[in-house]
Tab-separated table of C-alpha atoms and ligand atoms in Angstrom:
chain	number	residue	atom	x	y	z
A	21	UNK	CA	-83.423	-132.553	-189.983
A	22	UNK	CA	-86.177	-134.487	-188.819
A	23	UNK	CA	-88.567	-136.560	-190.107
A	24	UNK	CA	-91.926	-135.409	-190.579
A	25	UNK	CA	-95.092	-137.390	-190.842
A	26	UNK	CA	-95.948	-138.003	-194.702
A	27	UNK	CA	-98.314	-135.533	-194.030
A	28	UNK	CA	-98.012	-132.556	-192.301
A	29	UNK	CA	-99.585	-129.194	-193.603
A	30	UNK	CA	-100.838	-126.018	-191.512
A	31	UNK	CA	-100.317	-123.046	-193.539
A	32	UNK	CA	-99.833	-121.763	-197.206
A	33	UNK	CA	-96.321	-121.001	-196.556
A	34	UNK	CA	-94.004	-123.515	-195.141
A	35	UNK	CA	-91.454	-124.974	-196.834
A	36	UNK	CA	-93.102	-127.099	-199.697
A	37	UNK	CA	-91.613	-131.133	-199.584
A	38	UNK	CA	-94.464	-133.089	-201.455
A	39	UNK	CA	-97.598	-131.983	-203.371
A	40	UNK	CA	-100.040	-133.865	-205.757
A	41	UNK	CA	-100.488	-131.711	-209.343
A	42	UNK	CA	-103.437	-132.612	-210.641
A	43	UNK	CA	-104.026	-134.280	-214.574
A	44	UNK	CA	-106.146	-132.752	-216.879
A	45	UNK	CA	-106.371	-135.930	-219.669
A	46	UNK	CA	-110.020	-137.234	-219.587
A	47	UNK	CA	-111.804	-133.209	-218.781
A	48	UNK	CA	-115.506	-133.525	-219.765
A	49	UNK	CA	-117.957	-130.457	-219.858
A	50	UNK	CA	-120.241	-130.470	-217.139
A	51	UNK	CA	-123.679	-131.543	-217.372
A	52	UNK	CA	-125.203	-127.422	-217.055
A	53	UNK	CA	-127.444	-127.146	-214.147
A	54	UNK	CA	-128.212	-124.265	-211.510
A	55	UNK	CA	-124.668	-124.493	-209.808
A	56	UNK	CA	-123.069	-123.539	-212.955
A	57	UNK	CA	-125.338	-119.806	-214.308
A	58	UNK	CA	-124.389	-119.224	-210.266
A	59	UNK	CA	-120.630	-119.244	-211.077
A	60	UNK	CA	-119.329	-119.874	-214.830
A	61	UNK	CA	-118.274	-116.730	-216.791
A	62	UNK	CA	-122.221	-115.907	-219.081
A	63	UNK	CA	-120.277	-115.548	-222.366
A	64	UNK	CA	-119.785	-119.429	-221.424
A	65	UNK	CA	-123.487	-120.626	-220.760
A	66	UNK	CA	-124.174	-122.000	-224.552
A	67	UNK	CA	-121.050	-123.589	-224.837
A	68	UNK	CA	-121.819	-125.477	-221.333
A	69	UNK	CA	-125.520	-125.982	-222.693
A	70	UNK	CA	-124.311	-127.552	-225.538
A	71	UNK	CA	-121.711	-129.743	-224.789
A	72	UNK	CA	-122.056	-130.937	-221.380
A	73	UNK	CA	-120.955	-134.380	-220.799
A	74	UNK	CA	-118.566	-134.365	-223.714
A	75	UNK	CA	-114.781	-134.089	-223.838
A	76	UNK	CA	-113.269	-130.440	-224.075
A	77	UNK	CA	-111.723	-129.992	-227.209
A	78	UNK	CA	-108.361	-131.742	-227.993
A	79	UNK	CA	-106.586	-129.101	-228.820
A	80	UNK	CA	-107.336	-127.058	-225.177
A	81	UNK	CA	-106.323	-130.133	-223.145
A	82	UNK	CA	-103.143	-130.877	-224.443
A	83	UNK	CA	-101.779	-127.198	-224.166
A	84	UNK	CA	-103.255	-127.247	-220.575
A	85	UNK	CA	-101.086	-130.461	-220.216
A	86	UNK	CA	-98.088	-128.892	-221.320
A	87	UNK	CA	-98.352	-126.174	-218.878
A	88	UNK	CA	-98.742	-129.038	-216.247
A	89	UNK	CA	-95.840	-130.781	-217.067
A	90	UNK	CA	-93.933	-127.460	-217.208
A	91	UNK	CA	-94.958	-126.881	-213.500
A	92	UNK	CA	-94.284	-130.351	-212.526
A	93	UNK	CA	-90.679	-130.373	-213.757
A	94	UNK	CA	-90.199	-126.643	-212.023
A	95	UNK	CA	-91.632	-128.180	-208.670
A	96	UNK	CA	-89.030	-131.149	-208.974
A	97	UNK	CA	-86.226	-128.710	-209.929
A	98	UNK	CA	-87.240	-127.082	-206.699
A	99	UNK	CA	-86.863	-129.726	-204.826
A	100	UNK	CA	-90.394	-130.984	-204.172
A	101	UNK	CA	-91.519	-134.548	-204.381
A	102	UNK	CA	-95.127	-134.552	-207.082
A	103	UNK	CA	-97.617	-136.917	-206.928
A	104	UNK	CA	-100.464	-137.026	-209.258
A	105	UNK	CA	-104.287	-138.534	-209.134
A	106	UNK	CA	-104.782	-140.874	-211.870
A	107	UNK	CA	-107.591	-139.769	-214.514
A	108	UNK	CA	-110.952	-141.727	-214.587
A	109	UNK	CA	-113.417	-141.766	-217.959
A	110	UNK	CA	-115.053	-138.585	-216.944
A	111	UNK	CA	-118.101	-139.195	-219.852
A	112	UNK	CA	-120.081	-142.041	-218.347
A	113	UNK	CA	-122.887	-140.693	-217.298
A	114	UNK	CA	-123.753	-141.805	-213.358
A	115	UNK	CA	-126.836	-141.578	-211.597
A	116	UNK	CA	-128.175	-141.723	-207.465
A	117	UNK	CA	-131.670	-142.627	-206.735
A	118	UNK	CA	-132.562	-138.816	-207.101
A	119	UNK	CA	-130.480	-137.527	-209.832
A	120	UNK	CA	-128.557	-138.104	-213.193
A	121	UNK	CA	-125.157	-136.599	-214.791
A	122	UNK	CA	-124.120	-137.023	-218.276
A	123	UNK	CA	-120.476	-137.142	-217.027
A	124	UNK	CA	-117.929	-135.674	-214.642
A	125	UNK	CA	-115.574	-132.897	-214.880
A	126	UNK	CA	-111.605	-133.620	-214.539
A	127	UNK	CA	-108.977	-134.360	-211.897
A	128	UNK	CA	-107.316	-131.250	-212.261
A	129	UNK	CA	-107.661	-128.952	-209.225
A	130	UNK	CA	-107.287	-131.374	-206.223
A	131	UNK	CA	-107.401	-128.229	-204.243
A	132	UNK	CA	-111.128	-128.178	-204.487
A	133	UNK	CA	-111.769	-131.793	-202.840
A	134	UNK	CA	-109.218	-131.967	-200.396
A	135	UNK	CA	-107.919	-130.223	-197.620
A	136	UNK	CA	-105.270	-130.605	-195.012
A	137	UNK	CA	-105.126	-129.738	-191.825
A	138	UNK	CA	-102.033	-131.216	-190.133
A	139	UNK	CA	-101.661	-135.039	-190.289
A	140	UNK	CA	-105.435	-135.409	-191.417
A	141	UNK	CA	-106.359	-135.191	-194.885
A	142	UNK	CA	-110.332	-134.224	-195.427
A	143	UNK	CA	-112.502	-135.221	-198.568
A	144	UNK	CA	-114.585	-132.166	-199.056
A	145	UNK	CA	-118.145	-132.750	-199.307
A	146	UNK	CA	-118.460	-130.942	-203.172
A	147	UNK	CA	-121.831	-129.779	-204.244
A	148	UNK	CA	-121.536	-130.093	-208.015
A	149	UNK	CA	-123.583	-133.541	-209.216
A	150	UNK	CA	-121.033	-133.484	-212.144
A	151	UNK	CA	-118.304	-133.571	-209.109
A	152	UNK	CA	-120.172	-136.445	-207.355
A	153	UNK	CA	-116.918	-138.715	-207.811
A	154	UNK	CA	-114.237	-136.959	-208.746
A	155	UNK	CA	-112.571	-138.227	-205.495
A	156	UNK	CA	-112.148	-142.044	-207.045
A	157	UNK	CA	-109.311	-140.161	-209.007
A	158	UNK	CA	-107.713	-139.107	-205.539
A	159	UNK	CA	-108.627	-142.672	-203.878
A	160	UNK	CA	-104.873	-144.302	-204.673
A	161	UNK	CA	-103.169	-141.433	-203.291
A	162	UNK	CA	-105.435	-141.846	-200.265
A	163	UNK	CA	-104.839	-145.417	-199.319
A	164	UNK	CA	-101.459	-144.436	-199.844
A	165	UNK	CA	-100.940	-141.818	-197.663
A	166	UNK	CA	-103.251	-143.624	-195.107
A	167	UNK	CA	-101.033	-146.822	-195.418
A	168	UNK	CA	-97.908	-144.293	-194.376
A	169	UNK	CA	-99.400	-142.762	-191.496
A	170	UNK	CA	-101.893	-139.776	-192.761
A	171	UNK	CA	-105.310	-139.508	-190.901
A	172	UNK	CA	-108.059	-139.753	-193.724
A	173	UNK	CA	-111.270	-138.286	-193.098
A	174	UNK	CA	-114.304	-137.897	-195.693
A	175	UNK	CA	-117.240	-135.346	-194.315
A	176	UNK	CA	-120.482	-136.547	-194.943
A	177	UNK	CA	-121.566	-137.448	-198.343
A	178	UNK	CA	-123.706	-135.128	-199.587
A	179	UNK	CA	-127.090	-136.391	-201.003
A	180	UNK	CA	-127.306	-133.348	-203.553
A	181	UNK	CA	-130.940	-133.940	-204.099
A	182	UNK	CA	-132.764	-130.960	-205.539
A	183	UNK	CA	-133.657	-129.061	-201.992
A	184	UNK	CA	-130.298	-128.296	-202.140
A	185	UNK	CA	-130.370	-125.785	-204.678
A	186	UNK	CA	-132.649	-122.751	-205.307
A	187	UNK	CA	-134.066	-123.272	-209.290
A	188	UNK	CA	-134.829	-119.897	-209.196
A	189	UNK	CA	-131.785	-118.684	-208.614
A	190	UNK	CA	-130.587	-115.249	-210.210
A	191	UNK	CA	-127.262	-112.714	-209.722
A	192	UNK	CA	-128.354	-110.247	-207.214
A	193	UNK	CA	-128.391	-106.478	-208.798
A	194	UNK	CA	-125.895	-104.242	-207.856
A	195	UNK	CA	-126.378	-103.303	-204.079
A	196	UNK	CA	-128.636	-105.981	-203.228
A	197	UNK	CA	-127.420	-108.144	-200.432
A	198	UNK	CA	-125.987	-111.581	-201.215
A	199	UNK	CA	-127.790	-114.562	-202.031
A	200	UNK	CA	-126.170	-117.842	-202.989
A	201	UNK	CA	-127.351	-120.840	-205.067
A	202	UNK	CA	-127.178	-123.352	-202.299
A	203	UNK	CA	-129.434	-123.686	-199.427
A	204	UNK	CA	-128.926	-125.053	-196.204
A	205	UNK	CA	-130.196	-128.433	-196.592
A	206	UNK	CA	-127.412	-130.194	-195.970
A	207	UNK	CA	-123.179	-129.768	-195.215
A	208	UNK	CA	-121.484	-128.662	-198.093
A	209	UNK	CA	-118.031	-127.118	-198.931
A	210	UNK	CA	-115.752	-126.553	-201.815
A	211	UNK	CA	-112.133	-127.232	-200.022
A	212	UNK	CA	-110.753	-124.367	-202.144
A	213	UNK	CA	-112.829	-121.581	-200.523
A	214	UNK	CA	-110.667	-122.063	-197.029
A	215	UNK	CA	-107.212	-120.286	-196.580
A	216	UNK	CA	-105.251	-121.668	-193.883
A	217	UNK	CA	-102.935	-119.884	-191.699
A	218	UNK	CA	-101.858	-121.710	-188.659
A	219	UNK	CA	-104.631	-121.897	-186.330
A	220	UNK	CA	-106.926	-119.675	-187.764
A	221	UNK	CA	-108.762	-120.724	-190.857
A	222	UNK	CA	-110.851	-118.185	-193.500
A	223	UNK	CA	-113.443	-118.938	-195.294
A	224	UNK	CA	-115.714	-117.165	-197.937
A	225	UNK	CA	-119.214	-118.370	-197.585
A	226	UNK	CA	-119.972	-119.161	-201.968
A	227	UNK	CA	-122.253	-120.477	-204.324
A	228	UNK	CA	-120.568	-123.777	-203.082
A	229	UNK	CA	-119.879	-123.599	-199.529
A	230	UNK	CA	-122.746	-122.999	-196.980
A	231	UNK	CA	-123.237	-122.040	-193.035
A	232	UNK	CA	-123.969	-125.649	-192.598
A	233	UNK	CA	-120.734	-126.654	-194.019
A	234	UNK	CA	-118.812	-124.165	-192.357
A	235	UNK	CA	-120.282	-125.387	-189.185
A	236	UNK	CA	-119.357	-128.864	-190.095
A	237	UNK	CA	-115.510	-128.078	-190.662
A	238	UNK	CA	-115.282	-125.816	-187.300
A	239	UNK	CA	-116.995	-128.680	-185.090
A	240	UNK	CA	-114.735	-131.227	-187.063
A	241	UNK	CA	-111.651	-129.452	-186.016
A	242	UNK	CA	-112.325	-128.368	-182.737
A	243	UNK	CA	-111.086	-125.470	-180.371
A	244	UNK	CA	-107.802	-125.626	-181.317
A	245	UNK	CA	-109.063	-123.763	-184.718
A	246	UNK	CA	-110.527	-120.997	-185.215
A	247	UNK	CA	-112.510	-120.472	-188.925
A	248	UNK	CA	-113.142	-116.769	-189.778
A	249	UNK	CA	-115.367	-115.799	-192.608
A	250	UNK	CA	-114.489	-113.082	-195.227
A	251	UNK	CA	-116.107	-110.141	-195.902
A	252	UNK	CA	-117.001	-110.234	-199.501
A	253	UNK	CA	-118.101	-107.952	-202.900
A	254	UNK	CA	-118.319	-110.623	-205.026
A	255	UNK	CA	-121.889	-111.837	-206.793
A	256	UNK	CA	-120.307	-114.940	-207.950
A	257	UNK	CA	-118.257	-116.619	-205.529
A	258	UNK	CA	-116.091	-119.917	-205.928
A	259	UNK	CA	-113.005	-120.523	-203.887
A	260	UNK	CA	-111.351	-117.784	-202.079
A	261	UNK	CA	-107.882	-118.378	-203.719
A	262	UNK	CA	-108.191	-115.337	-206.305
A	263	UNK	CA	-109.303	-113.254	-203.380
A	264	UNK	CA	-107.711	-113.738	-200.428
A	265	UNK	CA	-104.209	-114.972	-200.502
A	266	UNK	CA	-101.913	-114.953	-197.527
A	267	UNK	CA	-98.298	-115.375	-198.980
A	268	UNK	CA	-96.391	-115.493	-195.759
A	269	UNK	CA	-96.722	-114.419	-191.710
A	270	UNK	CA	-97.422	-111.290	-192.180
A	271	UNK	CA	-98.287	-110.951	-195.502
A	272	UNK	CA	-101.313	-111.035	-197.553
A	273	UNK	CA	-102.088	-110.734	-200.969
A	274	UNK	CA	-106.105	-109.617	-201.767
A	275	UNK	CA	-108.298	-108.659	-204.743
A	276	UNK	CA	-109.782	-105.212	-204.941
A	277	UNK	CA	-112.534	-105.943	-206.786
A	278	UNK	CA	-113.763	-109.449	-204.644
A	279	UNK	CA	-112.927	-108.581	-201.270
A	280	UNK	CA	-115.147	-106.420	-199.438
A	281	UNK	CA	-113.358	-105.651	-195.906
A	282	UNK	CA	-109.849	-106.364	-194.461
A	283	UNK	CA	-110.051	-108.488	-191.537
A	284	UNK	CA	-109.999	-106.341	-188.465
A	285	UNK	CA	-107.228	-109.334	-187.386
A	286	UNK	CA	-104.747	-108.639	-189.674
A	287	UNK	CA	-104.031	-105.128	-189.093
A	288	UNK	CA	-100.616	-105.544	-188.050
A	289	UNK	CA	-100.151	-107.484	-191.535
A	290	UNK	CA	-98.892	-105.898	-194.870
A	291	UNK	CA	-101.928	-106.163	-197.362
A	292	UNK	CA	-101.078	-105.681	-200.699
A	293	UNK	CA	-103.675	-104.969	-203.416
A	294	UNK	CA	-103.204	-107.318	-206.435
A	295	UNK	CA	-102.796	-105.250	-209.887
A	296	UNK	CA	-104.902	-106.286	-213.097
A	297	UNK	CA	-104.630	-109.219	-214.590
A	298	UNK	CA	-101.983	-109.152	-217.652
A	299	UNK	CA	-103.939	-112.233	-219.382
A	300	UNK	CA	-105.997	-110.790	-222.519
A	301	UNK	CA	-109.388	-110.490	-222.136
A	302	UNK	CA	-109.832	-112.856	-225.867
A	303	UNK	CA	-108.365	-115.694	-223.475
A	304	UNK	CA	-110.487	-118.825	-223.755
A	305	UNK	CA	-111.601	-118.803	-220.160
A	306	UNK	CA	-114.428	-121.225	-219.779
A	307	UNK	CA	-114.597	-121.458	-215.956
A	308	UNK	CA	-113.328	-118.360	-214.250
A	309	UNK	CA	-112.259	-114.704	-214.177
A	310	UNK	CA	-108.998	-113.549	-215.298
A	311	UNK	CA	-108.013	-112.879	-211.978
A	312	UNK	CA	-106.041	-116.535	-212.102
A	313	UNK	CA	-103.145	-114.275	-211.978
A	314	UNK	CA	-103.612	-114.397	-208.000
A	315	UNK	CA	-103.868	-118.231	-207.504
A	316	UNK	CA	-99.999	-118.692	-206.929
A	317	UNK	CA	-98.825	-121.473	-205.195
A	318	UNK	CA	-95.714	-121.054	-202.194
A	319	UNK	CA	-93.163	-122.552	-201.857
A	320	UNK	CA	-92.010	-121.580	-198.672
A	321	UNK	CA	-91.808	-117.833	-197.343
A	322	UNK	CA	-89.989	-116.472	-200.584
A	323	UNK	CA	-90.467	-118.525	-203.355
A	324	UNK	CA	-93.849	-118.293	-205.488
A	325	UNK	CA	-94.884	-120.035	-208.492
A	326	UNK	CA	-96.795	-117.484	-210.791
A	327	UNK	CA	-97.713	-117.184	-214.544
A	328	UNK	CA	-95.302	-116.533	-216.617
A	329	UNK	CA	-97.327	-113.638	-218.427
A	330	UNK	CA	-98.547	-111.815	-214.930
A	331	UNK	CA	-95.456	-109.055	-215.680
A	332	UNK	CA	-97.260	-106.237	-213.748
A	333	UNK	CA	-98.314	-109.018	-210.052
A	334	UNK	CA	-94.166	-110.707	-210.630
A	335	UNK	CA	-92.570	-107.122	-210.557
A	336	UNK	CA	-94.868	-106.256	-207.435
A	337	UNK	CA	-94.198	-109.560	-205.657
A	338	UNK	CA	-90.507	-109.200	-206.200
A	339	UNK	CA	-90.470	-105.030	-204.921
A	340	UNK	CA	-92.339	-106.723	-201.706
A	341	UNK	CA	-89.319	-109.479	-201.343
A	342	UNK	CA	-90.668	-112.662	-203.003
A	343	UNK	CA	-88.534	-114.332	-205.429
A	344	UNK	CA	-91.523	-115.176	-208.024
A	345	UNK	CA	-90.626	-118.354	-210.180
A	346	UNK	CA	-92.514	-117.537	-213.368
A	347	UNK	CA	-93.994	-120.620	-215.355
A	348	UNK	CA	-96.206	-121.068	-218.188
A	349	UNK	CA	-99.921	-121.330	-216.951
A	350	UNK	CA	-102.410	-119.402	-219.211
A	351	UNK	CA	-103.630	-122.496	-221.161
A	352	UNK	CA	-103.821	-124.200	-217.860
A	353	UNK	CA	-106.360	-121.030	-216.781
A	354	UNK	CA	-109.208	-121.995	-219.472
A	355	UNK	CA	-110.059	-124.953	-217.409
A	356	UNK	CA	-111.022	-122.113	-214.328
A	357	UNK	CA	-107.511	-122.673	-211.878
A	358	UNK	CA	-104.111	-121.771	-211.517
A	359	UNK	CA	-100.764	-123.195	-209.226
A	360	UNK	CA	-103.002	-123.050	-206.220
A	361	UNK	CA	-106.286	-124.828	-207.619
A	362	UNK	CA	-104.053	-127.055	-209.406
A	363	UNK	CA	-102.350	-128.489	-206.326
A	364	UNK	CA	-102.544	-129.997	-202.777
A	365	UNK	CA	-99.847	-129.276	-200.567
A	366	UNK	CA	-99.262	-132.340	-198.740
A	367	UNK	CA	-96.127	-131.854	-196.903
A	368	UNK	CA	-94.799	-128.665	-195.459
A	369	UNK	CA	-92.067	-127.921	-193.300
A	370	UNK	CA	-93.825	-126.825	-190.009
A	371	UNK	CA	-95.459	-127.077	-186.862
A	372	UNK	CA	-99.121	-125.797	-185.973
A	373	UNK	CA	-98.847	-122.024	-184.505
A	374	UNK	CA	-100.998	-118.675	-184.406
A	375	UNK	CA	-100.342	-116.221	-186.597
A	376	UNK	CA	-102.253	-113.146	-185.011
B	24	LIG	N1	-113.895	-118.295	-209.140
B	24	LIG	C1	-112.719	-117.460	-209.157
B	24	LIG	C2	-111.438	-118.232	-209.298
B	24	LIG	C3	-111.020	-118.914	-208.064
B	24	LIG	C4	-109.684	-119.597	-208.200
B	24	LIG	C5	-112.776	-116.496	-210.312
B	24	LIG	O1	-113.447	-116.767	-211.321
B	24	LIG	O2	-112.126	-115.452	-210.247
């Protein structure tokens, strides 16, 4: 077989050869602000009131770290080279001319910084202040894979300064149209709210990913891309990847109660409605829904890493062909990711192509 550049990444699909995990030692609350009543779960908001800027409890981070090293030793079994970010003291505070954080948050879901398109790896410009510089956990891996050939881009730093956000912001009532947390002041983008399949490239426009951003990415990548934005339901949108999950050419995984409207373009696609969520609702979930039970990671066009407790979603995948590798992930899901928030595919088997 023949070599492929270190990286090389165009899909969610191809055969996995190299991914970084990410490390949750050093996760600190984050310091509560606008961004996070737009997106964190409300029976959280105290907690985050209370303790931002200090560690999470002990007790949360090491299970979450056994579930990590549970999915690392699965990905190497599999055949998979890991690489992981190295974990920075995530309480000292940090400040810009215009702003001040009590802390940072963790280097656990890479997927949210980093995206990669091809040979080019891009730093995402993140519009959390807590997330200001998460990246300097990512940086080694970075000169690394620039050092072996990658193409390493960073969009433009974000100031984060408060025009960016709207102070006033509140969850739209039922039936009123969308409105998001972020303005337009400036280029921002989560990473983890794009899906990539080939050429074409969907987005969900979130509480942290605007127009401007969008715009940003498309202009970045040129014609030979195409980004499509989502149709969506939800109020609270952050990161696409427990909504809108394609699993292989021709087959996509979605969430009936986030996703508003199939994509006209994938009509000759079979779209399969996720079930509920087995995790119990008494879960400690400080960051996200329970609908974690989506956010699998491929490993090529049959294999997919899932939670070990998602009975109803591994019975489904395997009557729809998928071989699901089942792994222990539900103290992993309090921090507000799963295997595909938890990971950066790096190197995949494949060559650039269009899917529709
Ligand atoms: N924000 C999403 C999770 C995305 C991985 C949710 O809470 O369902």
């Amino acid at each position: 077989m023949s070599e492929l550049p270190v990286v090389n990444s165009h899909n969610e699909w191809d055969t996995l050869e190299e991914v970084v995990v990410g490390v949750i030692d050093g996760a600190t609350v984050p310091s509560w602000h606008i961004m996070l009543q737009a997106t964190m779960p409300t029976k959280q908001w105290d907690f985050f009131k209370q303790s931002g800027g200090q560690p999470f409890p002990k007790e949360r981070i090491d299970a979450a770290r056994q579930d990590l090293e549970e999915c690392v030793h699965i990905l190497e079994q599999e055949g998979v080279k890991v690489r992981r970010p190295d974990p920075i003291d995530f309480t000292k505070p940090f400040s810009t001319p215009e702003w001040q954080s009590a802390g940072g948050l963790y280097a656990a879901m890479p997927r949210d910084l980093l995206i990669v398109f091809g040979d080019e790896i891009i730093e995402s410009p993140l519009s959390w202040r807590s997330r200001h510089h998460e990246i300097w956990a990512y940086r080694r891996l970075m000169k690394d894979y620039f050092r072996q050939g990658g193409k390493w881009t960073c969009a433009p730093t974000p100031q984060l300064v408060d025009e960016l956000y709207d102070e006033n912001y509140t969850e739209p009532e039922e039936g009123e149209p969308h409105r998001y947390v972020i303005t337009e002041f400036e280029p921002v983008f989560d990473a983890a709210d794009f899906m990539r399949c080939g050429r074409d490239i969907f987005v969900q426009q979130s509480h942290t990913t605007n127009q401007f951003g969008i715009a940003w990415l498309q202009r970045h990548l040129g014609a030979e891309y195409r980004i499509h934005q989502i149709e969506i339901k939800e109020q609270s949108p952050m990161h696409i990847d427990a909504t809108f999950v394609p699993l292989a050419p021709g087959k996509l995984l979605v969430n009936p109660e986030k996703l508003a409207k199939v994509p006209e373009m994938f009509k000759h696609w079979d779209v399969f409605y996720a079930p509920p969520p087995c995790t119990p609702v008494e879960h400690p979930m400080y960051m996200s829904s329970r609908w974690l039970s989506m956010n699998v990671l491929s490993l090529d066009e049959k294999r997919v890493m899932i939670e070990k407790g998602e009975e109803t979603l591994i019975q489904d995948l395997k009557n729809w062909g998928f071989e699901p590798i089942p792994c222990n992930f539900r103290n992993f899901y309090s921090f507000g990711g799963s295997f595909h928030c938890a990971t950066l595919d790096v190197r995949r088997r494949g060559t650039l192509q269009s899917y529709f």
